[in-house]
Structure formats: structure tokens, C-alpha cells
């Protein structure tokens, strides 16, 4: 079992370990920009079931879970020199909203399989609950169909999360290849008053079920605010996320200005120092749970994005920081590898339409359909100049409500209809488009990571 010892993670024999690897986004917690659908996962699954029916939808999704990560994926990551995979999961694999507190043990099937594949190759797993009952943050990646993080408003949702973590911790309590538990990804408690007491309660519950494994705890406001912690828990890593402004879809150039803010290597280092202040003051390990730029297909722009990543990795190396790059596999925006074949043949035009409309927040430049939306943004700025909604202000909130919820949900029937008329073999071929041997590799990114991890 890995343990926290001062500012480091160490093995049972006391050898320091710096966890460096990748996030397995879009798998047990699906995301729109990763696998090409619109809106949030549960809304997408509902729409697809409406077209395929329960049994055939299950056939497709289960095969997708199997094909998305196999022995070959584990071998690729081990060959790069990675020793950690952060695995995001959705609570709905274990518990249905209409049957709260009833745990379905089948939820462990794929997770056990992948943790085993990784462990056989010397790679640790961090289990990350990315979507909690009621949604712990305001965005699609917590499987939230709205902009309200209801988790913090209802004790019922919190009770269910504690119960689920007791189950997960009991299941993995003796597994040495589980590095630890990341119980709440990117919490967004608007008041900042509920999360601290909830963490106190959750830590005690997990420790009662499993006293050994490391806890990886995100700060509030999407792993950026650590003032909510009322104590420094033992055997705990406090997790920050470190996305560079210039690396977003609307970012750049690099070095240069993004939305009026200068970004270069020095600024990356200053930002990281600010984001990691709590860890330095408390003498706890430095580990970045998510970071990484998105890519555009433009060679010049993507060269700048790789420079951002290279600079961030250099900063982490200089300061002995562990990290988990976001993300491993997708349909072309950010992954180390991306799907091709039947899935892209069938959904490629739809994905292009999403991009044209800016329907996915992670892929949006915030300028799509500007002729339609710019007057609305101007109206809001003029009429409500003091409006600063949590977490990121008026401009982002407006886009979230219009593009990433309204437009994204309007796209759901169109996505689901693309499954209509397909036979079982065709559904399986779509899912198998995510097999590593059928994926396209982002070679410059793989080369950069291999060079960093092996020297």
C-alpha cells in the first residue's frame, strides 16, 4: 500500500513514489467531447435507449466499456513509463436514482478488470468519483443536466455518496494496486459552507471501511480552493487541477494573451505556485489530478499547445510534483489516441455540427454562432453589469445555459437517431472503433510524454 509520508508518497518499504500518468476520462464516466455525444451522460443514454431499446442499448454500451480499455491500452501506458491511472466513475454504475442505497455489485465488473490489467503492469489506480448523486458541481462532467449542484443542498444525496464510498472502500481495502480514493471530483459548493463538514464526515466513513488507502481530496470550486479544509487529515493528498488558460479551446497564442491575460512559462509557474500554496504550507504531497491542453488540428496552434504541456511538465519535474494528464482516449480533441473507423464514419458529421455550434463546453471557442449570441451577451453586460454567478462569472454562465445545456439538449434526438436501423453487428463495430488497435495515435504527444517519463 502506498502511504503519505510528509511531502511524499512512499511504498511500504519507504521508497518515494511520484505518481505520473493519465486520466481514463469518458469510460465509466462518459463525457460529451470524449465520445462525441451532446449534453450529459444520463440524458444521452436515455435518448439512445429510446431508439435501441433496453437490451440493445446495453449491448452497445457494455461493448464500449470493454473495447475502450483492454490489455493493449495498459501495455501502451506501461511502455510510456506511466505508473498511475486516475479512473473517473459515475455513481450510476452502482446505484439507480429510483432505488437509492441499493448497491448493484455489477458496477465493479469493468472497474475490477481494468485495475487488474493495470496492476499486472505495475500501474496504480486512483478511483475518482466523478459524478455524485445530485451532481457535486455545475457542469456536464458530473452528469448534471442543469447548472445547479444539488448535491450540496440535500442531505439525502450526501448520505448516498457516503454509503457508496463505504461500499467501494470495503471492496478495495486489501488491493495494493489501488493507490487511493478521490471521493469528490471538482466540487462546486457555491456557499463554501457545506463541503468542509461533509469532508469531515466522509473521511471518517471511508477510514472506518478502509484505514489503509490514501485519500485524494479535491479543493472546492473545481479543485482550486482549499480554504474549506478544517484540518489536515492523515494519509491524505490534497488535489489541485492546473489547466492553463492558453490551452483551452478559446486560448492562445502561447506565449501571448488569452482574453486579456498574458500566459508564458513564467506565468504558468506563478499560477501553479498560487494553486499549490495550501499543499506547501501544510507540508503535504504535490499532485495535479488534471491538466493538459486541447488540440485543434492546426499544426501551428497544436505546436503551441505541446509547448504549454512541455513547460508544465518541466515545472512539475523541477518541483517533484506528481500528475495525471487529462485525458487518455477520445474522438480527437485531447486524447493520447482517438477513435476512428465506423464510429467516426457514422458520427463525424454530427460531431462537426456540435463543434460549429459550440455545444461542448470543453471544445468551444466561445465564439461559435457569434452573430446570434453576441447581442445576448451584450444585453446581459449592459443590463446586469454586476451579475457574477458562481463559479466563473456571467460570460461563462451565459454560454453554459445557452450552448452547453439548451443547444446540447436540443441535439440529443439527432444523436440518438443515428443509431436507428443498425444491426447488432453494426453496434458492436461502432463500439470497437475505440479499440486501441483501431485508434489513431497522437504521436507528437506520445513522444513528448515518453521522453519526459523515461529520462
PDB file of C-alpha atoms in Angstrom, residues 99-279:
ATOM      1  CA  UNK A  99     -33.617   2.680  -5.912  1.00  0.00           C
ATOM      2  CA  UNK A 100     -31.361   4.738  -3.620  1.00  0.00           C
ATOM      3  CA  UNK A 101     -28.937   2.928  -1.305  1.00  0.00           C
ATOM      4  CA  UNK A 102     -29.374  -0.356  -3.225  1.00  0.00           C
ATOM      5  CA  UNK A 103     -25.894  -1.198  -4.496  1.00  0.00           C
ATOM      6  CA  UNK A 104     -25.594  -3.185  -7.714  1.00  0.00           C
ATOM      7  CA  UNK A 105     -22.382  -5.261  -7.428  1.00  0.00           C
ATOM      8  CA  UNK A 106     -22.162  -5.423 -11.224  1.00  0.00           C
ATOM      9  CA  UNK A 107     -20.824  -1.877 -11.020  1.00  0.00           C
ATOM     10  CA  UNK A 108     -17.440  -3.334 -10.059  1.00  0.00           C
ATOM     11  CA  UNK A 109     -17.126  -5.612 -13.077  1.00  0.00           C
ATOM     12  CA  UNK A 110     -15.313  -3.341 -15.512  1.00  0.00           C
ATOM     13  CA  UNK A 111     -13.505  -1.391 -12.791  1.00  0.00           C
ATOM     14  CA  UNK A 112     -12.071  -4.594 -11.286  1.00  0.00           C
ATOM     15  CA  UNK A 113     -10.971  -5.717 -14.741  1.00  0.00           C
ATOM     16  CA  UNK A 114      -9.051  -2.528 -15.548  1.00  0.00           C
ATOM     17  CA  UNK A 115      -7.500  -2.146 -12.094  1.00  0.00           C
ATOM     18  CA  UNK A 116      -6.273  -5.717 -12.543  1.00  0.00           C
ATOM     19  CA  UNK A 117      -4.855  -5.061 -16.023  1.00  0.00           C
ATOM     20  CA  UNK A 118      -3.003  -2.011 -14.747  1.00  0.00           C
ATOM     21  CA  UNK A 119      -1.745  -3.680 -11.580  1.00  0.00           C
ATOM     22  CA  UNK A 120      -0.302  -6.571 -13.562  1.00  0.00           C
ATOM     23  CA  UNK A 121       1.912  -3.999 -15.282  1.00  0.00           C
ATOM     24  CA  UNK A 122       2.928  -2.134 -12.158  1.00  0.00           C
ATOM     25  CA  UNK A 123       0.489   0.759 -12.609  1.00  0.00           C
ATOM     26  CA  UNK A 124      -1.502   2.105  -9.665  1.00  0.00           C
ATOM     27  CA  UNK A 125      -5.113   3.273  -9.940  1.00  0.00           C
ATOM     28  CA  UNK A 126      -6.762   6.233  -8.248  1.00  0.00           C
ATOM     29  CA  UNK A 127     -10.537   5.741  -8.117  1.00  0.00           C
ATOM     30  CA  UNK A 128     -12.198   9.090  -8.799  1.00  0.00           C
ATOM     31  CA  UNK A 129     -15.945   9.537  -8.177  1.00  0.00           C
ATOM     32  CA  UNK A 130     -16.556  11.994 -10.997  1.00  0.00           C
ATOM     33  CA  UNK A 131     -20.363  12.104 -10.776  1.00  0.00           C
ATOM     34  CA  UNK A 132     -22.148  12.038  -7.396  1.00  0.00           C
ATOM     35  CA  UNK A 133     -25.890  11.806  -6.702  1.00  0.00           C
ATOM     36  CA  UNK A 134     -27.489  15.186  -7.315  1.00  0.00           C
ATOM     37  CA  UNK A 135     -24.320  16.464  -9.067  1.00  0.00           C
ATOM     38  CA  UNK A 136     -21.496  17.941  -6.995  1.00  0.00           C
ATOM     39  CA  UNK A 137     -20.722  20.684  -9.497  1.00  0.00           C
ATOM     40  CA  UNK A 138     -22.481  22.774 -12.119  1.00  0.00           C
ATOM     41  CA  UNK A 139     -21.343  21.057 -15.318  1.00  0.00           C
ATOM     42  CA  UNK A 140     -21.788  18.138 -17.680  1.00  0.00           C
ATOM     43  CA  UNK A 141     -18.849  16.136 -16.305  1.00  0.00           C
ATOM     44  CA  UNK A 142     -20.752  15.421 -13.090  1.00  0.00           C
ATOM     45  CA  UNK A 143     -23.560  14.091 -15.312  1.00  0.00           C
ATOM     46  CA  UNK A 144     -25.517  17.230 -14.475  1.00  0.00           C
ATOM     47  CA  UNK A 145     -28.366  18.109 -16.894  1.00  0.00           C
ATOM     48  CA  UNK A 146     -28.759  21.545 -15.253  1.00  0.00           C
ATOM     49  CA  UNK A 147     -26.483  24.246 -13.849  1.00  0.00           C
ATOM     50  CA  UNK A 148     -27.420  23.524 -10.208  1.00  0.00           C
ATOM     51  CA  UNK A 149     -25.157  21.428  -7.963  1.00  0.00           C
ATOM     52  CA  UNK A 150     -27.990  19.961  -5.903  1.00  0.00           C
ATOM     53  CA  UNK A 151     -25.656  17.614  -4.024  1.00  0.00           C
ATOM     54  CA  UNK A 152     -24.815  20.395  -1.566  1.00  0.00           C
ATOM     55  CA  UNK A 153     -28.471  21.304  -0.996  1.00  0.00           C
ATOM     56  CA  UNK A 154     -29.850  17.911   0.020  1.00  0.00           C
ATOM     57  CA  UNK A 155     -28.592  15.679   2.823  1.00  0.00           C
ATOM     58  CA  UNK A 156     -30.153  12.710   1.003  1.00  0.00           C
ATOM     59  CA  UNK A 157     -27.608  12.965  -1.829  1.00  0.00           C
ATOM     60  CA  UNK A 158     -24.743  13.256   0.648  1.00  0.00           C
ATOM     61  CA  UNK A 159     -25.951  10.195   2.552  1.00  0.00           C
ATOM     62  CA  UNK A 160     -25.977   8.184  -0.660  1.00  0.00           C
ATOM     63  CA  UNK A 161     -22.439   9.262  -1.552  1.00  0.00           C
ATOM     64  CA  UNK A 162     -21.145   8.252   1.881  1.00  0.00           C
ATOM     65  CA  UNK A 163     -22.864   4.883   1.584  1.00  0.00           C
ATOM     66  CA  UNK A 164     -21.400   4.271  -1.868  1.00  0.00           C
ATOM     67  CA  UNK A 165     -17.905   5.139  -0.695  1.00  0.00           C
ATOM     68  CA  UNK A 166     -18.228   2.777   2.247  1.00  0.00           C
ATOM     69  CA  UNK A 167     -19.022   0.054  -0.298  1.00  0.00           C
ATOM     70  CA  UNK A 168     -16.145   0.955  -2.657  1.00  0.00           C
ATOM     71  CA  UNK A 169     -13.625   1.260   0.172  1.00  0.00           C
ATOM     72  CA  UNK A 170     -14.636  -2.092   1.622  1.00  0.00           C
ATOM     73  CA  UNK A 171     -14.336  -3.710  -1.813  1.00  0.00           C
ATOM     74  CA  UNK A 172     -10.776  -2.457  -2.441  1.00  0.00           C
ATOM     75  CA  UNK A 173      -9.431  -2.285   1.105  1.00  0.00           C
ATOM     76  CA  UNK A 174      -6.829  -5.009   0.521  1.00  0.00           C
ATOM     77  CA  UNK A 175      -5.876  -4.130  -3.072  1.00  0.00           C
ATOM     78  CA  UNK A 176      -2.291  -2.783  -3.154  1.00  0.00           C
ATOM     79  CA  UNK A 177      -2.596  -1.545  -6.762  1.00  0.00           C
ATOM     80  CA  UNK A 178      -5.290   0.931  -5.786  1.00  0.00           C
ATOM     81  CA  UNK A 179      -3.236   3.980  -4.833  1.00  0.00           C
ATOM     82  CA  UNK A 180      -6.245   5.509  -3.137  1.00  0.00           C
ATOM     83  CA  UNK A 181      -9.620   7.166  -3.409  1.00  0.00           C
ATOM     84  CA  UNK A 182     -10.525  10.548  -4.957  1.00  0.00           C
ATOM     85  CA  UNK A 183     -14.031  10.778  -3.455  1.00  0.00           C
ATOM     86  CA  UNK A 184     -15.344  14.029  -4.978  1.00  0.00           C
ATOM     87  CA  UNK A 185     -14.119  15.337  -8.319  1.00  0.00           C
ATOM     88  CA  UNK A 186     -14.126  19.126  -8.715  1.00  0.00           C
ATOM     89  CA  UNK A 187     -16.714  20.006  -6.056  1.00  0.00           C
ATOM     90  CA  UNK A 188     -18.645  23.216  -6.581  1.00  0.00           C
ATOM     91  CA  UNK A 189     -20.245  24.147  -3.254  1.00  0.00           C
ATOM     92  CA  UNK A 190     -21.473  27.653  -4.032  1.00  0.00           C
ATOM     93  CA  UNK A 191     -21.746  28.623  -0.353  1.00  0.00           C
ATOM     94  CA  UNK A 192     -18.482  27.021   0.687  1.00  0.00           C
ATOM     95  CA  UNK A 193     -20.185  26.091   3.969  1.00  0.00           C
ATOM     96  CA  UNK A 194     -21.359  22.532   3.353  1.00  0.00           C
ATOM     97  CA  UNK A 195     -18.269  20.943   1.862  1.00  0.00           C
ATOM     98  CA  UNK A 196     -15.988  21.174   4.910  1.00  0.00           C
ATOM     99  CA  UNK A 197     -18.323  19.339   7.309  1.00  0.00           C
ATOM    100  CA  UNK A 198     -19.166  16.865   4.551  1.00  0.00           C
ATOM    101  CA  UNK A 199     -15.489  16.048   4.022  1.00  0.00           C
ATOM    102  CA  UNK A 200     -15.109  15.507   7.786  1.00  0.00           C
ATOM    103  CA  UNK A 201     -17.964  13.024   7.705  1.00  0.00           C
ATOM    104  CA  UNK A 202     -16.825  11.306   4.506  1.00  0.00           C
ATOM    105  CA  UNK A 203     -13.238  10.858   5.673  1.00  0.00           C
ATOM    106  CA  UNK A 204     -14.395   9.167   8.883  1.00  0.00           C
ATOM    107  CA  UNK A 205     -16.718   6.835   6.961  1.00  0.00           C
ATOM    108  CA  UNK A 206     -14.075   5.782   4.434  1.00  0.00           C
ATOM    109  CA  UNK A 207     -11.441   5.323   7.136  1.00  0.00           C
ATOM    110  CA  UNK A 208     -13.821   3.052   9.067  1.00  0.00           C
ATOM    111  CA  UNK A 209     -14.248   0.843   5.989  1.00  0.00           C
ATOM    112  CA  UNK A 210     -10.601   1.018   4.881  1.00  0.00           C
ATOM    113  CA  UNK A 211      -7.997   2.534   7.197  1.00  0.00           C
ATOM    114  CA  UNK A 212      -5.073   1.955   4.821  1.00  0.00           C
ATOM    115  CA  UNK A 213      -5.561   3.635   1.461  1.00  0.00           C
ATOM    116  CA  UNK A 214      -4.551   7.212   0.673  1.00  0.00           C
ATOM    117  CA  UNK A 215      -7.298   9.791   0.245  1.00  0.00           C
ATOM    118  CA  UNK A 216      -7.011  12.245  -2.642  1.00  0.00           C
ATOM    119  CA  UNK A 217      -9.219  15.223  -1.772  1.00  0.00           C
ATOM    120  CA  UNK A 218     -10.074  17.981  -4.272  1.00  0.00           C
ATOM    121  CA  UNK A 219     -10.439  21.541  -3.114  1.00  0.00           C
ATOM    122  CA  UNK A 220     -13.721  23.410  -3.594  1.00  0.00           C
ATOM    123  CA  UNK A 221     -14.531  25.379  -6.753  1.00  0.00           C
ATOM    124  CA  UNK A 222     -13.193  22.708  -9.086  1.00  0.00           C
ATOM    125  CA  UNK A 223     -10.087  21.763  -7.077  1.00  0.00           C
ATOM    126  CA  UNK A 224      -8.812  25.341  -6.685  1.00  0.00           C
ATOM    127  CA  UNK A 225      -9.981  26.492  -3.216  1.00  0.00           C
ATOM    128  CA  UNK A 226      -8.502  24.725  -0.174  1.00  0.00           C
ATOM    129  CA  UNK A 227      -9.682  27.188   2.469  1.00  0.00           C
ATOM    130  CA  UNK A 228     -12.622  24.868   3.145  1.00  0.00           C
ATOM    131  CA  UNK A 229     -10.454  22.245   4.881  1.00  0.00           C
ATOM    132  CA  UNK A 230     -10.785  22.484   8.630  1.00  0.00           C
ATOM    133  CA  UNK A 231      -7.978  20.035   9.334  1.00  0.00           C
ATOM    134  CA  UNK A 232      -5.146  18.271   7.547  1.00  0.00           C
ATOM    135  CA  UNK A 233      -6.280  14.661   7.515  1.00  0.00           C
ATOM    136  CA  UNK A 234      -3.688  11.940   7.911  1.00  0.00           C
ATOM    137  CA  UNK A 235      -2.572   9.926   4.876  1.00  0.00           C
ATOM    138  CA  UNK A 236      -4.150  12.452   2.522  1.00  0.00           C
ATOM    139  CA  UNK A 237      -3.148  14.180  -0.685  1.00  0.00           C
ATOM    140  CA  UNK A 238      -4.920  17.472  -1.370  1.00  0.00           C
ATOM    141  CA  UNK A 239      -5.512  17.508  -5.110  1.00  0.00           C
ATOM    142  CA  UNK A 240      -5.272  20.579  -7.310  1.00  0.00           C
ATOM    143  CA  UNK A 241      -6.164  20.912 -11.004  1.00  0.00           C
ATOM    144  CA  UNK A 242      -3.895  23.040 -13.157  1.00  0.00           C
ATOM    145  CA  UNK A 243      -5.370  23.834 -16.572  1.00  0.00           C
ATOM    146  CA  UNK A 244      -3.516  26.561 -18.447  1.00  0.00           C
ATOM    147  CA  UNK A 245      -5.742  29.355 -19.787  1.00  0.00           C
ATOM    148  CA  UNK A 246      -3.890  29.407 -23.100  1.00  0.00           C
ATOM    149  CA  UNK A 247      -4.504  25.677 -23.514  1.00  0.00           C
ATOM    150  CA  UNK A 248      -8.303  25.895 -23.672  1.00  0.00           C
ATOM    151  CA  UNK A 249     -10.145  25.773 -26.991  1.00  0.00           C
ATOM    152  CA  UNK A 250     -10.513  29.549 -26.796  1.00  0.00           C
ATOM    153  CA  UNK A 251      -6.896  30.010 -25.672  1.00  0.00           C
ATOM    154  CA  UNK A 252      -3.743  31.218 -27.323  1.00  0.00           C
ATOM    155  CA  UNK A 253      -1.402  32.154 -28.717  1.00  0.00           C
ATOM    156  CA  UNK A 254       1.342  30.843 -26.436  1.00  0.00           C
ATOM    157  CA  UNK A 255       3.233  32.782 -25.315  1.00  0.00           C
ATOM    158  CA  UNK A 256       0.667  35.542 -25.652  1.00  0.00           C
ATOM    159  CA  UNK A 257      -2.656  36.905 -24.470  1.00  0.00           C
ATOM    160  CA  UNK A 258      -5.832  34.909 -23.901  1.00  0.00           C
ATOM    161  CA  UNK A 259      -8.871  37.067 -23.152  1.00  0.00           C
ATOM    162  CA  UNK A 260      -6.613  39.863 -21.965  1.00  0.00           C
ATOM    163  CA  UNK A 261      -4.417  37.694 -19.708  1.00  0.00           C
ATOM    164  CA  UNK A 262      -0.759  37.077 -20.540  1.00  0.00           C
ATOM    165  CA  UNK A 263       0.428  33.481 -20.489  1.00  0.00           C
ATOM    166  CA  UNK A 264       4.002  32.206 -20.788  1.00  0.00           C
ATOM    167  CA  UNK A 265       6.171  29.784 -18.833  1.00  0.00           C
ATOM    168  CA  UNK A 266       6.788  32.243 -16.012  1.00  0.00           C
ATOM    169  CA  UNK A 267       3.054  32.840 -15.699  1.00  0.00           C
ATOM    170  CA  UNK A 268       2.385  29.089 -15.674  1.00  0.00           C
ATOM    171  CA  UNK A 269       4.836  28.771 -12.802  1.00  0.00           C
ATOM    172  CA  UNK A 270       3.320  31.688 -10.886  1.00  0.00           C
ATOM    173  CA  UNK A 271      -0.176  30.260 -11.350  1.00  0.00           C
ATOM    174  CA  UNK A 272       0.943  26.836 -10.177  1.00  0.00           C
ATOM    175  CA  UNK A 273       2.621  28.331  -7.118  1.00  0.00           C
ATOM    176  CA  UNK A 274      -0.636  30.064  -6.232  1.00  0.00           C
ATOM    177  CA  UNK A 275      -2.718  26.943  -6.806  1.00  0.00           C
ATOM    178  CA  UNK A 276      -0.376  24.792  -4.696  1.00  0.00           C
ATOM    179  CA  UNK A 277       0.064  27.193  -1.773  1.00  0.00           C
ATOM    180  CA  UNK A 278      -2.062  25.128   0.632  1.00  0.00           C
ATOM    181  CA  UNK A 279      -0.059  21.971  -0.023  1.00  0.00           C
TER     182      UNK A 279
END
